[in-house]
Tab-separated table of C-alpha atoms in Angstrom:
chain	number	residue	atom	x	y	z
A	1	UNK	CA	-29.386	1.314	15.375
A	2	UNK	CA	-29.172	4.762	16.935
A	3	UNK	CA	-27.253	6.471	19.569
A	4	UNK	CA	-29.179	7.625	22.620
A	5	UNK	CA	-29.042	10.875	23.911
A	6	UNK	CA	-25.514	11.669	25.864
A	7	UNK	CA	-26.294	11.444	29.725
A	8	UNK	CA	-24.284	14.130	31.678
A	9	UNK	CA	-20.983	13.543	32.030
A	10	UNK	CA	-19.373	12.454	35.416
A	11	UNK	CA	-15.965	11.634	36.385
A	12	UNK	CA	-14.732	8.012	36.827
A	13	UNK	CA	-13.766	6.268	40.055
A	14	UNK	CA	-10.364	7.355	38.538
A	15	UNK	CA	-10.955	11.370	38.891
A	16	UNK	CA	-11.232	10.986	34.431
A	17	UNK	CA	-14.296	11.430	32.581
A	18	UNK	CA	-13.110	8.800	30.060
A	19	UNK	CA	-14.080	6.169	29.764
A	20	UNK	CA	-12.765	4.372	26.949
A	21	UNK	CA	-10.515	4.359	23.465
A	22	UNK	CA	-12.211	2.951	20.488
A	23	UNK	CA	-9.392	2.099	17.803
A	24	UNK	CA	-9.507	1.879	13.715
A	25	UNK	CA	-6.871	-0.525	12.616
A	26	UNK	CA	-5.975	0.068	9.133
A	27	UNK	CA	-4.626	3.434	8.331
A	28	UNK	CA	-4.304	4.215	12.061
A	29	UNK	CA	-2.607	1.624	13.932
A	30	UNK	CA	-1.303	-0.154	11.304
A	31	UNK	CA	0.244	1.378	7.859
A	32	UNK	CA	-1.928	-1.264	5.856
A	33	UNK	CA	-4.354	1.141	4.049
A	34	UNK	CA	-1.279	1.591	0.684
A	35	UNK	CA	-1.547	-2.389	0.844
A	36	UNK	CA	-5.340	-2.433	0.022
A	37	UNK	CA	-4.973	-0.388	-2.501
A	38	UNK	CA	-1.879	-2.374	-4.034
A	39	UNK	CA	-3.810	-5.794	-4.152
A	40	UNK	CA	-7.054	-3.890	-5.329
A	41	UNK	CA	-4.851	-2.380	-8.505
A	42	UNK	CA	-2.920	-6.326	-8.560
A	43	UNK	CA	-6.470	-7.954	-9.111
A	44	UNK	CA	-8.241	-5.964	-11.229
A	45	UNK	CA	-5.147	-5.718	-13.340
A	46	UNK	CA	-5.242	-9.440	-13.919
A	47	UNK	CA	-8.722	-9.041	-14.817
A	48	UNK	CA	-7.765	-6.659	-17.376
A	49	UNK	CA	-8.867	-3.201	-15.905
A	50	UNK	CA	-6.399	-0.496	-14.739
A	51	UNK	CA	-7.967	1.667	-11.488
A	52	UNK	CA	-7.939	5.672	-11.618
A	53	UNK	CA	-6.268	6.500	-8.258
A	54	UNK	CA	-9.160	9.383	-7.888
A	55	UNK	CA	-10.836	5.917	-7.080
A	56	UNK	CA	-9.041	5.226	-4.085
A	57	UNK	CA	-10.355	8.103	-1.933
A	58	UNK	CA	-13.764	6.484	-2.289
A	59	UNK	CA	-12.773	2.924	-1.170
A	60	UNK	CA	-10.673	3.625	1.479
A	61	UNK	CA	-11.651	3.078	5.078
A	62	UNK	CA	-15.250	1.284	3.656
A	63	UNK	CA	-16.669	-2.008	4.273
A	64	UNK	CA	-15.553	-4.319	1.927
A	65	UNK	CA	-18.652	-5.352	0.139
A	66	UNK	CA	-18.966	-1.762	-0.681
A	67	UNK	CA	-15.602	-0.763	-2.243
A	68	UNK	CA	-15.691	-4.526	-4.511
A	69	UNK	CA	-19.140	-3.502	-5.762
A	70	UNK	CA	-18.015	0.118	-6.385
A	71	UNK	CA	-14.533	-1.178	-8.273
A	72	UNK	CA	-16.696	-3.618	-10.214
A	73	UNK	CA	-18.882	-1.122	-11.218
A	74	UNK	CA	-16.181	1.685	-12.160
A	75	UNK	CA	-14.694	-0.881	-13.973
A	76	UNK	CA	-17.230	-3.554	-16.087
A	77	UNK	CA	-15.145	-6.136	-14.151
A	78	UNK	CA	-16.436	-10.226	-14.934
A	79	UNK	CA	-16.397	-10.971	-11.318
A	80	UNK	CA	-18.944	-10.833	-8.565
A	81	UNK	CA	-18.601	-9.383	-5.042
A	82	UNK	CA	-18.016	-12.470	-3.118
A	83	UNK	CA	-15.501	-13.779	-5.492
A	84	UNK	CA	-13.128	-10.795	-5.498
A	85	UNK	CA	-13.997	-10.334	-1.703
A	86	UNK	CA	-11.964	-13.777	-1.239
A	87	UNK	CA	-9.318	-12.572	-3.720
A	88	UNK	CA	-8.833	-9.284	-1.564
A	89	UNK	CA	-8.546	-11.094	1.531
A	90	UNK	CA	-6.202	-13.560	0.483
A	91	UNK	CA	-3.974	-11.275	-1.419
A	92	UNK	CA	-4.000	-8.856	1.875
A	93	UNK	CA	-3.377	-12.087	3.989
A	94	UNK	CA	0.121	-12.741	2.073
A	95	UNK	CA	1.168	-8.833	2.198
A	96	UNK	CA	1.429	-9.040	5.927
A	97	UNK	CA	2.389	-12.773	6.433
A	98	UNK	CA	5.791	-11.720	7.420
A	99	UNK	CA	5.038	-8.405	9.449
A	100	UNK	CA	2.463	-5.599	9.854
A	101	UNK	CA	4.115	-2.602	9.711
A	102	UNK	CA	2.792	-0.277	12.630
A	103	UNK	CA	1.903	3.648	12.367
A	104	UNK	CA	4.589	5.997	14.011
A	105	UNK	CA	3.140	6.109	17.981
A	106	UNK	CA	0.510	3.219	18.019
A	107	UNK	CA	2.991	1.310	19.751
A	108	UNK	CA	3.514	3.886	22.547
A	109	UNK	CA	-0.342	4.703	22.541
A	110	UNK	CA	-1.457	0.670	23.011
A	111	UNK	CA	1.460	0.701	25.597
A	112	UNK	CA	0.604	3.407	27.538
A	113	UNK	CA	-3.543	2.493	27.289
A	114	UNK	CA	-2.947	-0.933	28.615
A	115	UNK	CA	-0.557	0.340	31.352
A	116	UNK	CA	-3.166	2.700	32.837
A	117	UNK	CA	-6.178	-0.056	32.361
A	118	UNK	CA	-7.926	1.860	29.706
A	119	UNK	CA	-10.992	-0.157	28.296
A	120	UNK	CA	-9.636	-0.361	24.399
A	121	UNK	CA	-11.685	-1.885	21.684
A	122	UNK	CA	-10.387	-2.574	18.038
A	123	UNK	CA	-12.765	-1.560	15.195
A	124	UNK	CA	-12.257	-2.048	12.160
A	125	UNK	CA	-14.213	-2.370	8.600
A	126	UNK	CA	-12.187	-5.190	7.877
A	127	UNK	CA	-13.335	-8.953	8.480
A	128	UNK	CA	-12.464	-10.870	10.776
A	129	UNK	CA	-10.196	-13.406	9.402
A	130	UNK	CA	-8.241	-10.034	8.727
A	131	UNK	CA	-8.447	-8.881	12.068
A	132	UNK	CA	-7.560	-11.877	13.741
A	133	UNK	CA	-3.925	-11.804	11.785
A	134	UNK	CA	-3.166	-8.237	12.149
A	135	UNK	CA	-4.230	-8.892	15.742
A	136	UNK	CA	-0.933	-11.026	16.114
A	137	UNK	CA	1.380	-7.968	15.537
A	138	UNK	CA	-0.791	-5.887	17.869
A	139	UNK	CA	-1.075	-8.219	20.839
A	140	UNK	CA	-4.749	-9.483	21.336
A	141	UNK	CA	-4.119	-8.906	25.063
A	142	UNK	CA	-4.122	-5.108	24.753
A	143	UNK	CA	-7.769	-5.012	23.617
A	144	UNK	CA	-11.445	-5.581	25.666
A	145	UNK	CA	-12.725	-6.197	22.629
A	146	UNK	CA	-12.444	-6.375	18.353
A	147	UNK	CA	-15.270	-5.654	16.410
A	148	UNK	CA	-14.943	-6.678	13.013
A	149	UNK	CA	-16.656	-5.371	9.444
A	150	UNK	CA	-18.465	-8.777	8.718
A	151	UNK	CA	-19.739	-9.322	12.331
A	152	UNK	CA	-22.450	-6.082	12.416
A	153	UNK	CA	-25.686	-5.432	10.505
A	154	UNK	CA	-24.057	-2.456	9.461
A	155	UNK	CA	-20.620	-1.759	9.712
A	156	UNK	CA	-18.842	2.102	8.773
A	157	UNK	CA	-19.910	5.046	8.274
A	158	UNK	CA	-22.823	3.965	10.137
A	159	UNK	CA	-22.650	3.814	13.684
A	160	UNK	CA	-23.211	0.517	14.885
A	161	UNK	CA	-19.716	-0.613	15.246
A	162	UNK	CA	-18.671	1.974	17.746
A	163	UNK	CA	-22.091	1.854	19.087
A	164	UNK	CA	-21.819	-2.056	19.698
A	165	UNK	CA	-18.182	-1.873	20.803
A	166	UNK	CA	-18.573	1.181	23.356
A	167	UNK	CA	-21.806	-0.569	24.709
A	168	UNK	CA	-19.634	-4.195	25.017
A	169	UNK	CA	-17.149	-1.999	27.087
A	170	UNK	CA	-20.090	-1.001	29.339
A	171	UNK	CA	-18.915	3.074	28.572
A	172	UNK	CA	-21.472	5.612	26.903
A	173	UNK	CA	-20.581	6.806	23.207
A	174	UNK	CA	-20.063	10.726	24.500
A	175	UNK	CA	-17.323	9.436	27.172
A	176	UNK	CA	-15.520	7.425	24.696
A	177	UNK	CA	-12.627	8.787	22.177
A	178	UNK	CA	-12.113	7.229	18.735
A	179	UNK	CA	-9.269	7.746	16.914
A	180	UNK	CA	-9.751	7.134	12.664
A	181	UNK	CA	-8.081	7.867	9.713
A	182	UNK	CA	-10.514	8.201	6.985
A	183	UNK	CA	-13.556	10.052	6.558
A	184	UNK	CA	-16.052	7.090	6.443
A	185	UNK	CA	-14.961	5.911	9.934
A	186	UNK	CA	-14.887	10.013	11.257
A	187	UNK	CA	-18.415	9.494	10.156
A	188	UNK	CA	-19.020	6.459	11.897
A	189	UNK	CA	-17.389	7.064	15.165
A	190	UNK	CA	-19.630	10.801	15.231
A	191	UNK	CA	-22.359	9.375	14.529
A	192	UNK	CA	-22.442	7.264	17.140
A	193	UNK	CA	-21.847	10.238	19.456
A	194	UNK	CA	-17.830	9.899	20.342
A	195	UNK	CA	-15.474	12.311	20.568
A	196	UNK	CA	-13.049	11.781	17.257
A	197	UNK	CA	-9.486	12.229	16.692
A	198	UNK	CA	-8.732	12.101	13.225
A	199	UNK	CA	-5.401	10.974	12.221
A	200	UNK	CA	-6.021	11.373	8.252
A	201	UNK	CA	-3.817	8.794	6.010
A	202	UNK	CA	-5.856	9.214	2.620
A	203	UNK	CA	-7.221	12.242	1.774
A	204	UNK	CA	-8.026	15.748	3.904
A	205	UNK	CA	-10.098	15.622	6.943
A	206	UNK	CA	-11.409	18.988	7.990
A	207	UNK	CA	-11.595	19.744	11.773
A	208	UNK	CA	-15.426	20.145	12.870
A	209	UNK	CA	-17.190	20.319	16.502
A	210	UNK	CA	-16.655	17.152	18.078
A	211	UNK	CA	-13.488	16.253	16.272
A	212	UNK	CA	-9.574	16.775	16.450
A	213	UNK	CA	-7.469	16.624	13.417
A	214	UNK	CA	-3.653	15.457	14.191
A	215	UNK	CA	-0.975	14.893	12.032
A	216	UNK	CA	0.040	11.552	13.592
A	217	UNK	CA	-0.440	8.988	16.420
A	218	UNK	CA	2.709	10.574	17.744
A	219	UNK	CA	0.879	13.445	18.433
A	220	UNK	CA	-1.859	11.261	20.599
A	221	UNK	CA	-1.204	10.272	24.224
A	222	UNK	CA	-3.587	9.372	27.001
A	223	UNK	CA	-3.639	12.816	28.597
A	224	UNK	CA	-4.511	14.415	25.422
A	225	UNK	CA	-7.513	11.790	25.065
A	226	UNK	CA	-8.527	12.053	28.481
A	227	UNK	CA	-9.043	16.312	27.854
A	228	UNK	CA	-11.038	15.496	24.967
A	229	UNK	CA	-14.309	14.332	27.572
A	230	UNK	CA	-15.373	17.427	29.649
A	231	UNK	CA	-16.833	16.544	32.814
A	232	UNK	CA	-19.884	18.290	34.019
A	233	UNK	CA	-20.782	19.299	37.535
């Protein structure tokens, strides 16, 4: 799947050129990305293997079937993708069972997006049975849509999940601002022709054309989205 060409950019019925906010979830909304990492270093020391932390800058923010296959790699690991797949899950599950801690201003952001009717998707790497529990702490009712890791042909850094999720929304990729936190789903979200905000939480991300490098969600409120999409005459 590839994005089309952008289409000149009008204003909304609203007097914005936005048109919608496409959201990661770990790492951006949620301070879950540390939590990953813990039950990644938990299993694989039960299996024997200690993980270089160099490692984690190369799993983080990836589709799950990618970051198992890279660990069991790395490591000579006796366990297959699927199996430790189930392990992560489950061990993720019973982190947040009691709470998912949110990122400093995603509470204020989600607020203020559903009070002004902004079209918000969730999209995330992560599967759905994931999704679906941090959704809970989130409120399901502040998003048009979730598009989980497991649910598209291919998920981050390709495009398809912002692609598929702006397209669900009925917006066009160039009038729609993503906000990520790692470099895989900066990747993804430009790819599919948005305008990024990176809010790093592992590892640098450089600014570039196209994208916005904050230091946190506090720093992120609907006016500063909404100058992000320049309207054309």
């Amino acid at each position: 799947m590839t994005s089309t060409v952008p289409a000149p950019v009008a204003r909304t019925a609203d007097g914005h050129a936005l048109q919608a906010v496409l959201l990661d979830m770990d790492g951006t909304l949620v301070d879950t990305e540390g939590f990953w990492w813990d039950v990644e270093v938990e299993i694989f020391g039960e299996l024997g293997h200690r993980l270089d932390e160099s490692w984690r800058d190369v799993v983080v923010g990836g589709p799950m079937s990618r970051s198992a296959a890279f660990l069991i790699e790395s490591t000579g690991a006796a366990i297959g993708v699927a199996e430790l797949s189930v392990l992560l899950n489950e061990r993720f599950e019973a982190r947040i069972a009691d709470a998912v801690p949110m990122m400093p201003g995603a509470e204020r952001l989600l607020s203020e997006l559903a009070r002004h009717n902004v079209p918000t998707a969730l999209v995330s790497a992560s599967h759905r049975r994931v999704i679906d529990r941090v959704l809970r702490s989130l409120g399901p009712e502040r998003f048009a849509i979730s598009i989980a890791g497991d649910e598209v042909p291919r998920t981050k850094p390709h495009p398809d999940p912002y692609l598929i999720a702006a397209r669900a929304l009925g917006a066009h990729p160039s009038r729609c601002a993503v906000v990520e936190d790692t470099a895989t789903g900066v990747a993804s979200a430009e790819a599919a022709g948005c305008r990024v905000v990176a809010v790093p939480s592992v590892g640098l991300i450089p600014p570039a054309p196209g994208r916005t490098v904050v230091r946190s969600l506090e720093d992120v409120d609907l006016r500063f989205l909404r100058s992000l999409i320049t309207p054309m005459n």
